Every structure is written in C-alpha cells, then in structure tokens.
Amino acid sequence: MARKYREIGKAGWGYTAITSVVGFIYFFPVFWIILTAFKTRTDALAVPPKLFFTPTLENFQSVFFRASITTGTSQATDMGLYFFNSIFIAFTSVGLALIVGTLAAYAFSRYPLKGNDTYLFIILTTRMMPPIVVIIPIFLMFRLSGLAGSYWGIILLYTAFNIPFSVWLVKSFFDELNPEIEDAARMDGATERRVFFNFCIPQILAGLSATFVFGLILTWNEFLFALLLTGVETRTVPVAMARTLGGEVGVDYGLLAAIVTLFLIPIFFVTFLLQNQLLRGVTFGTVKK
Amino acid sequence: MANTANSRGGFGAWLLDPKRRGALLVTPALVILFVMNIFPLMWSFGLSFFNYKASSLKVPKFRGLSNYERVLTDDKVWERFQTTAIIVGSSVIVQLIIGFLLALMFAKAFPMRRIVLMLVLTPMMLSFVSVGVFFKLFYEPTFGIVSYVLNFFTEDHFVMLGSPAGAIAGIVIADAWMWSPFVMLLVLAGLVSVPKYLYEAAEIDRASAWRRFWTITFPYIRSLLLLAVLFRTIETFKLFDIVYIITEGGPGSSTETIAVFLYRNAFQFFKTSQSSALAYIVLFIVIVLTNLYLYAVNRRAEEVS
C-alpha cells in the first residue's frame, strides 16, 4: 500500500474514484456555500440543514438588483462596479508588479549591485511583515495625500505588496537559465534589449505565469487594506461582502453565498488554466526542469 | 544638477550607461517599495517614540522608549503572544499533516488529475471574509452543519465556539482547511523532484517501504517541508480576518491573536503610538523568522543543484 504512492507512477480510473471522494470531502464546505447560493432564506437556515431543496436564482438576481421595500420596484446595486473594481485593481497591480519585478529580477540576476543580497533581503522582509505594522502610517499617508479612495492609491499599494514575491520568484527563474546562450547571442551581435526580450523572456514564460497566478490569488481576496483605503467608487468585492453582513435581520447567507460563488469563478478559471505553472511557483522556482 | 545642464541626449546617455544598467532596472521596484512600504515603516518607527493618537489633534510629545516599556511589561501582550503561538503552532502542524497526505495522494498521475486537484485547491482561492462567515455558520449551534452532525454523537447541545478550546479549534480548522493545499503544492513539488533511478536502485536492494521513505524521499522533501513550516508560520502569524469574523477574539479574550489585538488598539482605542511600538516588536519577530526562511530556501537551492 505504502509504496504505491511514493513512486510517481500511473494509476487508473479506480484511483481517480478514490481521490475524487477525498477531493470532494475536502471540497465539501465550498460545495455547501455554492448550494446555499441557490437556497431561499428559509432553506439556508433550515433545521436540520437541507441537502435537497428546490433551487432558486433569486440570490444571484439580488446580487445585482435589490427590490426596494417601500416602492416594490427593483433597484440596481453597485455590485457590478465592485466586481469591475476587484478585477481591474487585482489584474492591474499584479501585472504592474510583474513588469517592475521582472526588470528588477533581471538586474539582480545578471547585473548584481553592490550589496545585492541586502537589497533582496529588505525586499523580502517587506513582504513578510504583518500588514498591521504599516497600516497606521499608510492610512495617515493616504489621508494626507488624497490617495485614499482612489484607484491609483490601492493599485500602487497592491503593486508594492506583490513586488517582493515577483522579484524573488522571477529571479529564481532567471537564475536557472543558461547564460551561455545569452553570451552566444551577444557574440552574434544581439543588443542587450534583444537578449532580454528574445532570449530570456520566452524561456521563463511559464514561470511568469506562475508568478501571476500566485499574486492574483493573494491579491484577489485582500481585505484589510481594501477596507481602510477604498472609497465608495473603488470598493472591492471582499469589502462589499463584509458590508452585507451588517443587516438588521442578520446575515443573508444566500446573498453572500451568491457573491462568493460569482467571485470564485474568475480566479478559479485562471488557476485552472495555469495549474501546471502554479506548481513551480510555490517552490520559489527551486524545482529543476 | 550638472547633468541637467547638458543636452537631453547627454543625460540619457549618462543614464543608459552599461555601468548603471543594474541600478536603472532595479529603481522602479525600489521606488514603489520605498514609498508604499519602507517610508510608512519608518514613519511608524518614529510614531512609536511619541504619544500620538490618530483621533486627537493635540501635538504629540516625545516619550522615548516608554511605549516599548509599557508594551513589554503588559501582561495582556504576553497573553496575546501565547494565544497567537498556540493558534499558529497547531494550525501549522495540521496543515503539514493534511498537506503531506494530500501530496502523497496526488503524486501519482491518474486520469482527470487536473480536475480533482482543483477540488482541493479551491479553498485557497476563497476570501478570508467568506471562509470566516460560513465557518461561523457551520459551527452555529442551531443551524450549523457541524453541530448537526456532532449532535448525533453527543447528548448535549454542541456549542463549538462556547469554550476557549473549542473556539481555538474552530479557528484552526478553518485556517488549516484553507491553507493545507498550499503545503500540498510544496510537498508535491518535492516528491516530483526525487530522481526515479533512486527508487529503481532501492527496488534492486529490496529496501523496505519505510526505509525507502526515510533514505530517499525524505531527504528530498525535508527542506521543502521546512520551507512550508516557515512560510506558513509567518503567514499565520498575520492571521486576522478569520479570527475577527469567527470569534471576534472571544470568548473573553481567549482567541485574540496579536494581529487582532493590534487592530483593536490602533483603530478602536486609537492608541496609535503604543500599537506602533508593539507592531515593531512583531516586525522584529518576523525578521528573525524571515532569516530562518531564507536559510531554508538557500539550503533547498543548494540541494537541488
């Protein structure tokens, strides 16, 4: 039994069945959240909890349109804007961090500065520190400079948040490349720019996408900074989620579950598409090809 | 200034000199980090020596090290550190065990592996807010599914979050469930990197499964496990959202982690300077952990090459 899985071999459909069961048990809380999204308010809080019920799309509808109690007409909520904000802010800042981080990583890998390791250490420390350490001054700084509530404020902050990870990961990918190929290209008269864009970047594309997914997963759900630093116009979905909690009639679990389900879809697809690259990402690129 | 006096091309040429290429490429990253992280960090370092309150307009007075003194002699702070250590310790151990078992399961190639793997990876993609809210619902004594199932086995009504131990368990389960997949990815990477010929050699030597594990597999995943422990420790140390939503630090203050304590002091009681001092103590611990983390990464890099 034990030796079976230690060797990386092939297994058949029987094995798929076993792992699916385990996988599904692990997935169960997510499954329950998705189920809740299709439940009416009574079903969501039924005693005992209901596994079978008549599904309704009401919750998904009320994510975007809420019936006004006084007039009975349906009114558009701002949730569409919040979804746009989340996608725009996360993709822009992770993308920016990747570009800026790749440039820095290339320098750290190919043109070491004096005190290279010290810079790298400081960069890593900024990623490791608890956000609570800087949140007070950032809050004050944003308030004074007028960055609070603007797209640029939160995007720059998230970019900074993602740079350390990008630099470290991408540097490890550059380090793995064989510099002889680059030297050969230089001998043939390729400019530095060509070496970078035509020889180095294409070879680490997989690594770059891993870095992207990883940054995205970590940024997608950020709550604390978003709570303090976004305004009505720039609010992200996690903050909007938290705001649905404070109702007078208690938490509307169906509505919240619908938001969670919708919010899961984009990140799920990106991760699914880039799954193989993600494996390389978590190890800081220490897995050899 | 002398450079601006030159023509634009002169300055450009100076800037693009190959000698400065490294520095030039690093600059954008360092500037953003400086503005958004290092400068605020220095600011809060400054604040930690004054008696500043973000809620009042009074001119802050210099207080020297008294904030640090007050924080370090406060019994409450030590209690919060203990709570944090218990939660971090147990959560990381659970993540390691579950992550490790999951990795063993997924180390094999099998049909539809990509899809089954997604089932396990999904918890990592949920927001802390939603995990917090729904786990709180699962633990709810009347409507919750956990209580419902457990009531088959116990006579009493099961109240998960009623006791300090139960509340801590509740938080650890939620956090470990979310992040075990991360440990799984790390261990999986380690397992995949074990050269196959080592197993073939062991086959010829008729080494036992136990022995094979300790002499072949374990050395390859050892440093990755260490890496997982440190990375998760540092991350769990920051645990805030889940605790804040599931228990709000209660019952009493039994689950108030250092992050929640800091948040309360800074934004509910507006003890800005005192919390900056505490934040710096936390930062010091994180730097020590980061050093250990780097040591683990470097060891891993050496082993691979």
Coordinates of C-alpha atoms in Angstrom, one line a residue:
Chain A
M1 CA 0.0 0.0 0.0
A2 CA 2.6 2.5 1.2
R3 CA 5.0 2.0 -1.7
K4 CA 2.3 2.7 -4.3
Y5 CA 2.1 6.4 -3.9
R6 CA 5.7 7.1 -3.2
E7 CA 6.7 6.1 -6.7
I8 CA 5.4 8.6 -9.1
G9 CA 3.7 6.2 -11.5
K10 CA 0.5 6.0 -13.4
A11 CA -2.8 4.9 -11.9
G12 CA -6.1 4.0 -13.5
W13 CA -9.7 5.1 -13.1
G14 CA -10.1 3.2 -9.8
Y15 CA -7.5 5.6 -8.3
T16 CA -9.4 8.5 -9.8
A17 CA -12.5 7.4 -8.0
I18 CA -10.7 7.2 -4.6
T19 CA -9.1 10.6 -5.0
S20 CA -12.3 12.1 -6.2
V21 CA -14.1 11.0 -3.0
V22 CA -11.3 12.5 -0.8
G23 CA -11.2 15.6 -3.0
F24 CA -14.9 16.0 -2.7
I25 CA -14.9 15.7 1.1
Y26 CA -12.2 18.4 1.1
F27 CA -14.3 20.5 -1.3
F28 CA -17.5 20.0 0.8
P29 CA -17.5 23.4 2.5
V30 CA -17.2 25.1 -0.8
F31 CA -19.9 22.9 -2.2
W32 CA -22.1 23.9 0.7
I33 CA -21.5 27.5 0.1
I34 CA -22.4 27.1 -3.6
L35 CA -25.6 25.2 -2.6
T36 CA -26.5 27.9 -0.2
A37 CA -26.4 30.4 -3.1
F38 CA -29.3 28.5 -4.6
K39 CA -31.4 28.4 -1.4
T40 CA -34.1 30.6 -0.3
R41 CA -33.6 32.4 3.1
T42 CA -35.7 29.8 4.9
D43 CA -33.8 26.9 3.3
A44 CA -30.5 28.4 4.1
L45 CA -31.2 28.4 7.8
A46 CA -33.4 25.3 7.9
V47 CA -33.0 22.9 10.9
P48 CA -31.7 20.3 10.2
P49 CA -29.5 21.7 7.3
K50 CA -31.0 20.8 3.9
L51 CA -29.1 19.0 1.2
F52 CA -32.1 18.7 -1.1
F53 CA -34.3 21.7 -1.9
T54 CA -35.9 23.5 -4.8
P55 CA -33.2 25.7 -6.2
T56 CA -33.8 29.4 -6.8
L57 CA -31.9 32.0 -8.7
E58 CA -33.3 34.7 -6.5
N59 CA -30.0 35.3 -4.7
F60 CA -28.0 35.8 -7.9
Q61 CA -30.6 38.3 -9.0
S62 CA -30.4 40.2 -5.8
V63 CA -26.6 40.5 -6.1
F64 CA -27.2 42.9 -8.9
F65 CA -30.8 44.1 -8.3
R66 CA -32.4 44.6 -5.0
A67 CA -36.1 45.0 -4.5
S68 CA -36.8 48.2 -2.7
I69 CA -39.1 47.7 0.3
T70 CA -41.0 50.9 0.1
T71 CA -41.8 51.1 -3.6
G72 CA -41.5 47.4 -4.6
T73 CA -39.5 48.3 -7.7
S74 CA -36.2 46.7 -8.3
Q75 CA -33.1 48.8 -8.0
A76 CA -29.7 48.2 -9.4
T77 CA -27.0 47.6 -6.7
D78 CA -23.4 48.7 -7.2
M79 CA -22.1 45.1 -7.1
G80 CA -21.3 45.2 -10.8
L81 CA -19.0 48.1 -10.2
Y82 CA -17.4 46.3 -7.3
F83 CA -16.7 43.2 -9.5
F84 CA -15.2 45.5 -12.1
N85 CA -13.1 47.2 -9.3
S86 CA -11.8 43.9 -8.0
I87 CA -10.9 42.6 -11.4
F88 CA -9.3 45.9 -12.5
I89 CA -7.4 46.5 -9.3
A90 CA -6.1 42.9 -9.0
F91 CA -5.1 42.4 -12.6
T92 CA -3.5 45.9 -13.0
S93 CA -1.5 45.7 -9.8
V94 CA -0.4 42.1 -10.3
G95 CA 0.6 42.9 -13.9
L96 CA 2.5 46.1 -12.8
A97 CA 4.3 44.2 -10.1
L98 CA 5.2 41.5 -12.6
I99 CA 6.7 44.0 -15.1
V100 CA 8.6 46.1 -12.5
G101 CA 9.6 42.9 -10.6
T102 CA 10.8 41.2 -13.7
L103 CA 13.1 44.2 -14.6
A104 CA 14.5 44.2 -11.1
A105 CA 14.8 40.4 -11.0
Y106 CA 16.8 40.5 -14.3
A107 CA 19.1 43.1 -12.8
F108 CA 19.6 41.2 -9.5
S109 CA 20.3 38.1 -11.5
R110 CA 22.5 39.4 -14.3
Y111 CA 24.0 42.7 -13.1
P112 CA 24.5 42.3 -9.4
L113 CA 24.7 45.6 -7.5
K114 CA 26.9 46.3 -4.5
G115 CA 25.0 44.8 -1.6
N116 CA 22.8 42.7 -3.9
D117 CA 21.8 40.3 -1.1
T118 CA 21.0 43.1 1.3
Y119 CA 18.5 44.6 -1.2
L120 CA 16.9 41.2 -1.8
F121 CA 16.6 40.7 2.0
I122 CA 15.0 44.1 2.6
I123 CA 12.6 43.4 -0.3
L124 CA 11.6 40.0 1.1
T125 CA 11.1 41.5 4.6
T126 CA 8.6 44.0 3.3
R127 CA 6.5 41.0 2.0
M128 CA 6.8 39.1 5.3
M129 CA 5.9 41.8 7.7
P130 CA 2.3 41.8 9.0
P131 CA 0.3 44.5 7.2
I132 CA -0.8 45.8 10.6
V133 CA 2.8 47.2 11.1
V134 CA 2.4 49.7 8.2
I135 CA -1.3 50.1 8.2
I136 CA -1.4 53.1 10.5
P137 CA 1.1 55.3 8.6
I138 CA -0.3 54.2 5.3
F139 CA -3.7 55.2 6.5
L140 CA -2.3 58.6 7.6
M141 CA -0.3 58.9 4.4
F142 CA -3.3 58.2 2.2
R143 CA -5.5 60.6 4.1
L144 CA -3.0 63.4 3.8
S145 CA -2.1 62.9 0.2
G146 CA -5.6 62.3 -1.0
L147 CA -4.8 58.9 -2.3
A148 CA -7.5 57.4 -0.1
G149 CA -10.4 56.2 -2.1
S150 CA -8.7 56.5 -5.5
Y151 CA -7.8 53.7 -7.9
W152 CA -4.2 54.7 -8.0
G153 CA -3.7 54.5 -4.3
I154 CA -4.9 51.0 -3.9
I155 CA -3.3 49.8 -7.1
L156 CA 0.1 51.2 -6.1
L157 CA -0.2 49.7 -2.7
Y158 CA -1.1 46.2 -4.1
T159 CA 1.7 46.6 -6.6
A160 CA 4.1 47.2 -3.7
F161 CA 2.6 44.2 -1.9
N162 CA 3.3 42.0 -4.9
I163 CA 6.7 43.2 -5.9
P164 CA 8.7 41.2 -3.3
F165 CA 7.1 38.0 -4.4
S166 CA 7.6 38.8 -8.1
V167 CA 11.2 39.7 -7.7
W168 CA 12.1 36.6 -5.7
L169 CA 10.3 34.2 -7.9
V170 CA 11.3 35.7 -11.3
K171 CA 14.9 36.0 -10.1
S172 CA 15.0 32.3 -9.4
F173 CA 13.7 31.6 -12.9
F174 CA 16.4 33.8 -14.5
D175 CA 19.0 32.1 -12.3
E176 CA 18.0 28.8 -13.8
L177 CA 18.7 29.9 -17.4
N178 CA 21.9 29.0 -19.1
P179 CA 23.9 32.3 -19.5
E180 CA 25.9 30.7 -22.3
I181 CA 23.0 31.0 -24.7
E182 CA 22.8 34.7 -23.9
D183 CA 26.6 35.1 -24.4
A184 CA 26.3 33.3 -27.7
A185 CA 23.6 35.7 -28.8
R186 CA 25.7 38.7 -27.8
M187 CA 28.6 37.3 -29.8
D188 CA 26.3 37.2 -32.8
G189 CA 25.7 40.9 -32.3
A190 CA 22.4 40.9 -30.5
T191 CA 21.7 44.0 -28.5
E192 CA 21.0 43.8 -24.7
R193 CA 17.4 44.6 -25.4
R194 CA 17.2 41.7 -27.8
V195 CA 18.9 39.3 -25.4
F196 CA 16.3 40.2 -22.8
F197 CA 13.2 40.1 -24.9
N198 CA 14.0 37.4 -27.4
F199 CA 16.1 35.0 -25.4
C200 CA 15.4 35.4 -21.7
I201 CA 11.7 36.2 -21.5
P202 CA 10.4 33.4 -23.8
Q203 CA 12.3 30.9 -21.7
I204 CA 10.7 31.9 -18.5
L205 CA 7.1 32.4 -19.7
A206 CA 5.9 29.5 -17.6
G207 CA 7.5 31.0 -14.5
L208 CA 6.0 34.4 -15.2
S209 CA 2.5 32.9 -15.4
A210 CA 3.0 31.1 -12.2
T211 CA 4.0 34.3 -10.5
F212 CA 1.0 36.0 -12.0
V213 CA -1.5 33.3 -10.7
F214 CA 0.1 33.4 -7.3
G215 CA 0.0 37.2 -7.0
L216 CA -3.6 37.1 -8.2
I217 CA -4.7 34.6 -5.6
L218 CA -3.1 36.6 -2.8
T219 CA -4.4 40.0 -4.1
W220 CA -7.9 38.9 -5.1
N221 CA -9.1 38.4 -1.6
E222 CA -7.2 41.1 0.3
F223 CA -9.5 42.6 2.8
L224 CA -7.8 44.8 5.4
F225 CA -6.2 47.4 3.2
A226 CA -9.2 47.4 0.9
L227 CA -11.5 48.1 3.9
L228 CA -9.5 51.1 5.1
L229 CA -8.3 52.6 1.8
T230 CA -11.0 52.2 -0.8
G231 CA -13.9 54.6 -1.1
V232 CA -17.5 54.2 -2.4
E233 CA -16.3 54.3 -6.0
T234 CA -13.3 52.0 -5.7
R235 CA -14.7 49.4 -3.2
T236 CA -13.7 45.8 -3.9
V237 CA -15.9 42.7 -3.6
P238 CA -14.4 41.4 -0.3
V239 CA -15.2 44.7 1.3
A240 CA -18.7 44.7 -0.2
M241 CA -19.1 41.1 1.1
A242 CA -18.3 42.2 4.6
R243 CA -20.8 45.1 4.3
T244 CA -23.7 42.7 3.5
L245 CA -23.1 41.2 7.0
G246 CA -24.3 44.2 9.0
G247 CA -28.0 43.9 8.2
E248 CA -30.7 44.3 10.9
V249 CA -32.3 41.0 10.0
G250 CA -29.0 39.1 10.4
V251 CA -26.7 37.8 7.7
D252 CA -28.3 37.0 4.4
Y253 CA -26.4 33.8 3.8
G254 CA -28.0 33.1 0.4
L255 CA -27.0 36.5 -1.0
L256 CA -23.5 36.3 0.5
A257 CA -23.0 32.8 -0.9
A258 CA -24.1 34.0 -4.4
I259 CA -21.5 36.8 -4.2
V260 CA -18.8 34.3 -3.0
T261 CA -19.7 31.9 -5.9
L262 CA -19.6 34.6 -8.6
F263 CA -16.4 35.9 -7.1
L264 CA -14.8 32.5 -7.2
I265 CA -15.4 31.9 -11.0
P266 CA -12.7 34.2 -12.5
I267 CA -9.9 33.2 -10.1
F268 CA -10.9 29.5 -10.5
F269 CA -10.6 29.7 -14.3
V270 CA -7.3 31.5 -14.2
T271 CA -5.9 28.9 -11.8
F272 CA -7.2 26.0 -13.7
L273 CA -5.6 27.2 -17.0
L274 CA -2.3 27.9 -15.3
Q275 CA -2.3 25.0 -12.9
N276 CA 0.8 23.3 -14.0
Q277 CA 2.8 26.5 -13.7
L278 CA 1.5 27.1 -10.2
L279 CA 3.4 24.1 -9.0
R280 CA 6.7 25.7 -10.0
G281 CA 5.6 29.0 -8.4
V282 CA 5.1 27.8 -4.8
T283 CA 8.6 26.4 -4.5
F284 CA 10.3 29.7 -5.4
G285 CA 11.4 28.0 -8.5
T286 CA 13.6 25.5 -6.8
V287 CA 12.3 22.6 -8.8
K288 CA 14.6 21.8 -11.7
K289 CA 13.1 21.1 -15.1
Chain B
M1 CA 22.3 69.3 -11.4
A2 CA 25.3 69.3 -13.7
N3 CA 23.6 66.7 -15.8
T4 CA 20.5 68.7 -16.5
A5 CA 22.7 71.4 -17.8
N6 CA 23.8 69.0 -20.6
S7 CA 21.6 68.3 -23.5
R8 CA 18.9 65.8 -23.0
G9 CA 20.8 63.2 -25.0
G10 CA 23.8 63.7 -22.7
F11 CA 21.7 62.9 -19.6
G12 CA 20.1 60.0 -21.4
A13 CA 23.4 58.6 -22.4
W14 CA 24.7 59.0 -18.8
L15 CA 21.6 57.2 -17.5
L16 CA 21.8 54.4 -20.0
D17 CA 25.5 53.7 -19.5
P18 CA 26.0 50.0 -19.2
K19 CA 27.6 50.5 -15.8
R20 CA 24.3 51.7 -14.5
R21 CA 22.1 49.2 -16.1
G22 CA 21.5 47.1 -13.0
A23 CA 20.7 50.1 -10.9
L24 CA 18.4 51.5 -13.5
L25 CA 16.4 48.3 -13.8
V26 CA 16.0 48.0 -10.0
T27 CA 15.0 51.6 -9.5
P28 CA 11.2 51.4 -10.3
A29 CA 10.7 48.4 -7.9
L30 CA 12.7 50.1 -5.1
V31 CA 10.9 53.4 -5.5
I32 CA 7.5 51.8 -5.2
L33 CA 8.6 49.7 -2.3
F34 CA 10.1 52.7 -0.6
V35 CA 7.0 54.9 -1.0
M36 CA 4.5 52.2 -0.1
N37 CA 6.3 50.1 2.5
I38 CA 9.6 51.4 3.8
F39 CA 8.6 55.0 4.2
P40 CA 5.5 54.1 6.2
L41 CA 7.6 51.7 8.2
M42 CA 10.0 54.5 9.2
W43 CA 7.0 56.7 9.9
S44 CA 5.6 54.2 12.4
F45 CA 9.0 53.8 13.9
G46 CA 9.0 57.5 14.6
L47 CA 5.5 57.4 16.0
S48 CA 6.5 54.6 18.4
F49 CA 8.5 57.2 20.3
F50 CA 5.7 59.7 20.7
N51 CA 2.3 59.7 22.5
Y52 CA 0.4 60.2 19.2
K53 CA -3.3 59.4 19.0
A54 CA -4.8 59.4 15.5
S55 CA -8.1 60.5 16.9
S56 CA -6.9 63.7 18.6
L57 CA -5.4 66.9 17.2
K58 CA -3.0 67.5 20.1
V59 CA 0.6 67.9 19.2
P60 CA 2.3 64.7 20.1
K61 CA 5.0 64.7 22.8
F62 CA 8.2 62.8 22.7
R63 CA 8.1 59.9 25.0
G64 CA 11.4 58.0 24.3
L65 CA 11.2 54.3 24.9
S66 CA 8.2 54.5 27.3
N67 CA 5.8 52.9 24.7
Y68 CA 8.1 49.9 24.3
E69 CA 8.5 49.7 28.1
R70 CA 4.7 49.8 28.6
V71 CA 4.1 47.2 25.9
L72 CA 6.7 44.8 27.1
T73 CA 5.6 44.9 30.7
D74 CA 1.9 44.5 29.8
D75 CA 0.7 41.0 30.9
K76 CA -2.1 41.3 28.2
V77 CA 0.5 41.5 25.4
W78 CA 2.2 38.3 26.6
E79 CA -1.1 36.5 26.8
R80 CA -1.9 37.6 23.2
F81 CA 1.5 36.3 22.1
Q82 CA 0.7 33.0 23.8
T83 CA -2.6 32.7 22.1
T84 CA -1.0 33.5 18.8
A85 CA 1.7 30.9 19.4
I86 CA -0.9 28.2 20.2
I87 CA -3.1 29.0 17.2
V88 CA -0.1 29.3 14.8
G89 CA 1.6 26.2 16.2
S90 CA -1.5 23.9 16.0
S91 CA -2.6 25.3 12.6
V92 CA 0.8 24.8 11.0
I93 CA 1.0 21.2 12.3
V94 CA -2.4 20.4 11.0
Q95 CA -1.6 22.0 7.6
L96 CA 1.6 20.0 7.4
I97 CA -0.1 16.6 8.1
I98 CA -3.0 17.2 5.8
G99 CA -0.9 18.8 3.1
F100 CA 1.5 16.0 3.3
L101 CA -1.1 13.3 3.0
L102 CA -2.8 15.1 0.1
A103 CA 0.5 15.4 -1.7
L104 CA 1.2 11.7 -1.4
M105 CA -2.2 11.1 -2.9
F106 CA -1.6 13.5 -5.8
A107 CA 2.0 12.5 -6.5
K108 CA 0.7 9.9 -9.0
A109 CA -0.5 10.6 -12.4
F110 CA -4.1 9.4 -12.9
P111 CA -6.9 10.3 -15.3
M112 CA -8.6 13.6 -14.6
R113 CA -5.9 14.6 -12.1
R114 CA -6.1 18.2 -13.1
I115 CA -9.8 18.4 -12.3
V116 CA -9.6 16.5 -9.0
L117 CA -6.7 18.7 -7.9
M118 CA -8.8 21.8 -8.5
L119 CA -11.3 20.5 -5.9
V120 CA -8.5 20.6 -3.3
L121 CA -7.0 23.9 -4.5
T122 CA -10.3 25.9 -4.3
P123 CA -10.3 26.7 -0.6
M124 CA -7.1 28.7 -1.1
M125 CA -9.0 31.0 -3.5
L126 CA -11.8 31.9 -1.2
S127 CA -11.7 35.2 0.7
F128 CA -11.0 35.1 4.4
V129 CA -14.2 37.0 4.9
S130 CA -16.4 34.3 3.3
V131 CA -14.5 31.5 5.0
G132 CA -15.0 33.2 8.3
V133 CA -18.7 33.9 7.8
F134 CA -19.5 30.4 6.6
F135 CA -17.4 28.5 9.1
K136 CA -19.1 30.5 11.8
L137 CA -22.4 29.3 10.3
F138 CA -21.2 25.7 10.2
Y139 CA -20.3 26.0 13.9
E140 CA -23.6 27.6 14.8
P141 CA -25.4 25.5 17.5
T142 CA -28.9 25.6 15.9
F143 CA -28.4 25.9 12.1
G144 CA -24.8 24.7 11.7
I145 CA -24.0 21.6 9.9
V146 CA -21.1 20.7 12.2
S147 CA -23.3 20.9 15.3
Y148 CA -26.0 19.0 13.4
V149 CA -23.6 16.1 12.7
L150 CA -22.0 16.2 16.1
N151 CA -25.4 16.1 17.9
F152 CA -25.8 12.5 16.7
F153 CA -22.9 11.6 18.9
T154 CA -23.4 13.8 22.0
E155 CA -26.3 14.2 24.3
D156 CA -25.7 17.8 25.0
H157 CA -26.3 20.6 22.5
F158 CA -22.9 21.1 20.9
V159 CA -21.6 24.7 21.1
M160 CA -18.3 24.8 19.2
L161 CA -17.4 28.4 19.9
G162 CA -18.6 28.4 23.5
S163 CA -15.4 27.3 25.2
P164 CA -11.9 28.7 24.7
A165 CA -10.6 25.3 23.4
G166 CA -13.5 24.9 21.1
A167 CA -13.1 28.4 19.7
I168 CA -9.4 27.9 19.1
A169 CA -10.2 24.6 17.4
G170 CA -12.8 26.3 15.2
I171 CA -10.2 28.9 14.0
V172 CA -7.5 26.3 13.5
I173 CA -9.8 24.1 11.4
A174 CA -10.9 27.0 9.2
D175 CA -7.4 28.2 8.6
A176 CA -5.8 24.8 8.2
W177 CA -8.5 23.9 5.7
M178 CA -7.8 27.0 3.6
W179 CA -4.0 26.6 3.6
S180 CA -3.2 22.9 3.6
P181 CA -3.4 22.9 -0.2
F182 CA -0.5 25.3 -0.2
V183 CA 1.6 22.9 1.8
M184 CA 0.4 20.2 -0.5
L185 CA 1.7 22.1 -3.6
L186 CA 5.1 22.5 -1.9
V187 CA 5.4 18.8 -0.9
L188 CA 4.2 17.7 -4.3
A189 CA 7.0 19.7 -5.9
G190 CA 9.5 17.9 -3.6
L191 CA 8.1 14.5 -4.4
V192 CA 8.1 15.1 -8.1
S193 CA 11.8 16.2 -7.9
V194 CA 13.0 12.8 -6.5
P195 CA 15.0 11.2 -9.3
K196 CA 13.4 7.9 -10.4
Y197 CA 16.6 5.9 -10.6
L198 CA 16.9 6.1 -6.8
Y199 CA 13.7 4.2 -6.4
E200 CA 14.9 1.7 -9.0
A201 CA 18.1 1.2 -7.1
A202 CA 16.1 0.7 -3.9
E203 CA 14.0 -1.8 -5.7
I204 CA 17.1 -3.9 -6.5
D205 CA 18.3 -3.6 -2.9
R206 CA 14.9 -4.7 -1.7
A207 CA 14.8 -1.9 0.8
S208 CA 11.6 -1.7 2.9
A209 CA 9.0 0.9 2.1
W210 CA 9.7 2.6 5.5
R211 CA 13.5 2.7 4.8
R212 CA 12.9 3.9 1.3
F213 CA 10.9 6.7 2.6
W214 CA 13.5 7.9 5.1
T215 CA 16.5 7.4 2.9
I216 CA 15.2 8.5 -0.5
T217 CA 12.0 10.5 -0.3
F218 CA 12.5 12.4 3.0
P219 CA 15.9 14.0 2.2
Y220 CA 14.3 15.5 -1.0
I221 CA 11.3 16.9 0.8
R222 CA 12.9 17.8 4.1
S223 CA 13.9 21.3 3.2
L224 CA 10.7 21.9 1.3
L225 CA 8.8 20.9 4.5
L226 CA 10.9 23.4 6.5
L227 CA 10.1 26.0 3.9
A228 CA 6.4 25.2 4.2
V229 CA 6.6 25.4 8.0
L230 CA 8.3 28.8 8.0
F231 CA 6.2 30.3 5.2
R232 CA 3.0 29.2 6.8
T233 CA 4.2 30.3 10.3
I234 CA 4.9 33.8 9.0
E235 CA 1.6 33.9 7.2
T236 CA -0.5 32.5 10.1
F237 CA 1.2 35.0 12.4
K238 CA -0.7 37.7 10.5
L239 CA -4.0 35.8 10.9
F240 CA -6.6 38.5 11.4
D241 CA -9.7 38.3 9.2
I242 CA -10.8 34.8 10.2
V243 CA -10.4 35.3 13.9
Y244 CA -12.1 38.7 13.7
I245 CA -15.1 37.3 12.0
I246 CA -15.5 33.9 13.6
T247 CA -14.9 34.7 17.2
E248 CA -14.0 38.4 17.4
G249 CA -11.3 37.3 19.8
G250 CA -13.8 35.6 22.2
P251 CA -15.0 34.0 24.3
G252 CA -13.4 36.6 26.6
S253 CA -10.1 37.2 25.0
S254 CA -9.2 33.5 24.6
T255 CA -8.7 33.7 20.8
E256 CA -7.5 37.3 20.5
T257 CA -4.3 37.0 18.4
I258 CA -1.7 39.6 18.3
A259 CA -3.0 40.9 15.0
V260 CA -6.5 41.3 16.3
F261 CA -5.1 43.0 19.5
L262 CA -3.1 45.4 17.4
Y263 CA -6.1 46.2 15.2
R264 CA -8.2 46.9 18.2
N265 CA -5.6 49.1 19.9
A266 CA -4.9 51.0 16.7
F267 CA -8.4 51.5 15.3
Q268 CA -10.8 51.1 18.1
F269 CA -8.9 52.6 21.0
F270 CA -6.7 54.8 18.9
K271 CA -3.6 54.1 20.9
T272 CA -1.6 54.8 17.7
S273 CA 1.9 55.2 19.2
Q274 CA 1.6 52.2 21.6
S275 CA 0.4 50.0 18.8
S276 CA 3.3 51.2 16.6
A277 CA 5.7 50.1 19.3
L278 CA 4.0 46.7 19.5
A279 CA 4.0 46.5 15.7
Y280 CA 7.7 46.9 15.8
I281 CA 8.2 44.1 18.2
V282 CA 6.1 41.9 15.9
L283 CA 8.2 43.1 12.9
F284 CA 11.4 42.1 14.8
I285 CA 10.0 38.5 15.3
V286 CA 9.1 38.4 11.6
I287 CA 12.6 39.4 10.6
V288 CA 14.0 36.6 12.6
L289 CA 11.6 34.2 11.0
T290 CA 12.4 35.6 7.6
N291 CA 16.1 34.9 8.2
L292 CA 15.2 31.3 9.0
Y293 CA 13.1 31.2 5.9
L294 CA 15.9 32.4 3.7
Y295 CA 18.2 29.8 5.3
A296 CA 15.7 27.1 4.3
V297 CA 15.4 28.5 0.8
N298 CA 19.1 28.6 0.3
R299 CA 19.5 25.1 1.6
R300 CA 16.9 23.9 -0.8
A301 CA 18.6 25.6 -3.7
E302 CA 22.0 24.0 -2.8
E303 CA 20.4 20.6 -2.5
V304 CA 18.8 20.9 -5.9
S305 CA 21.9 22.0 -7.8

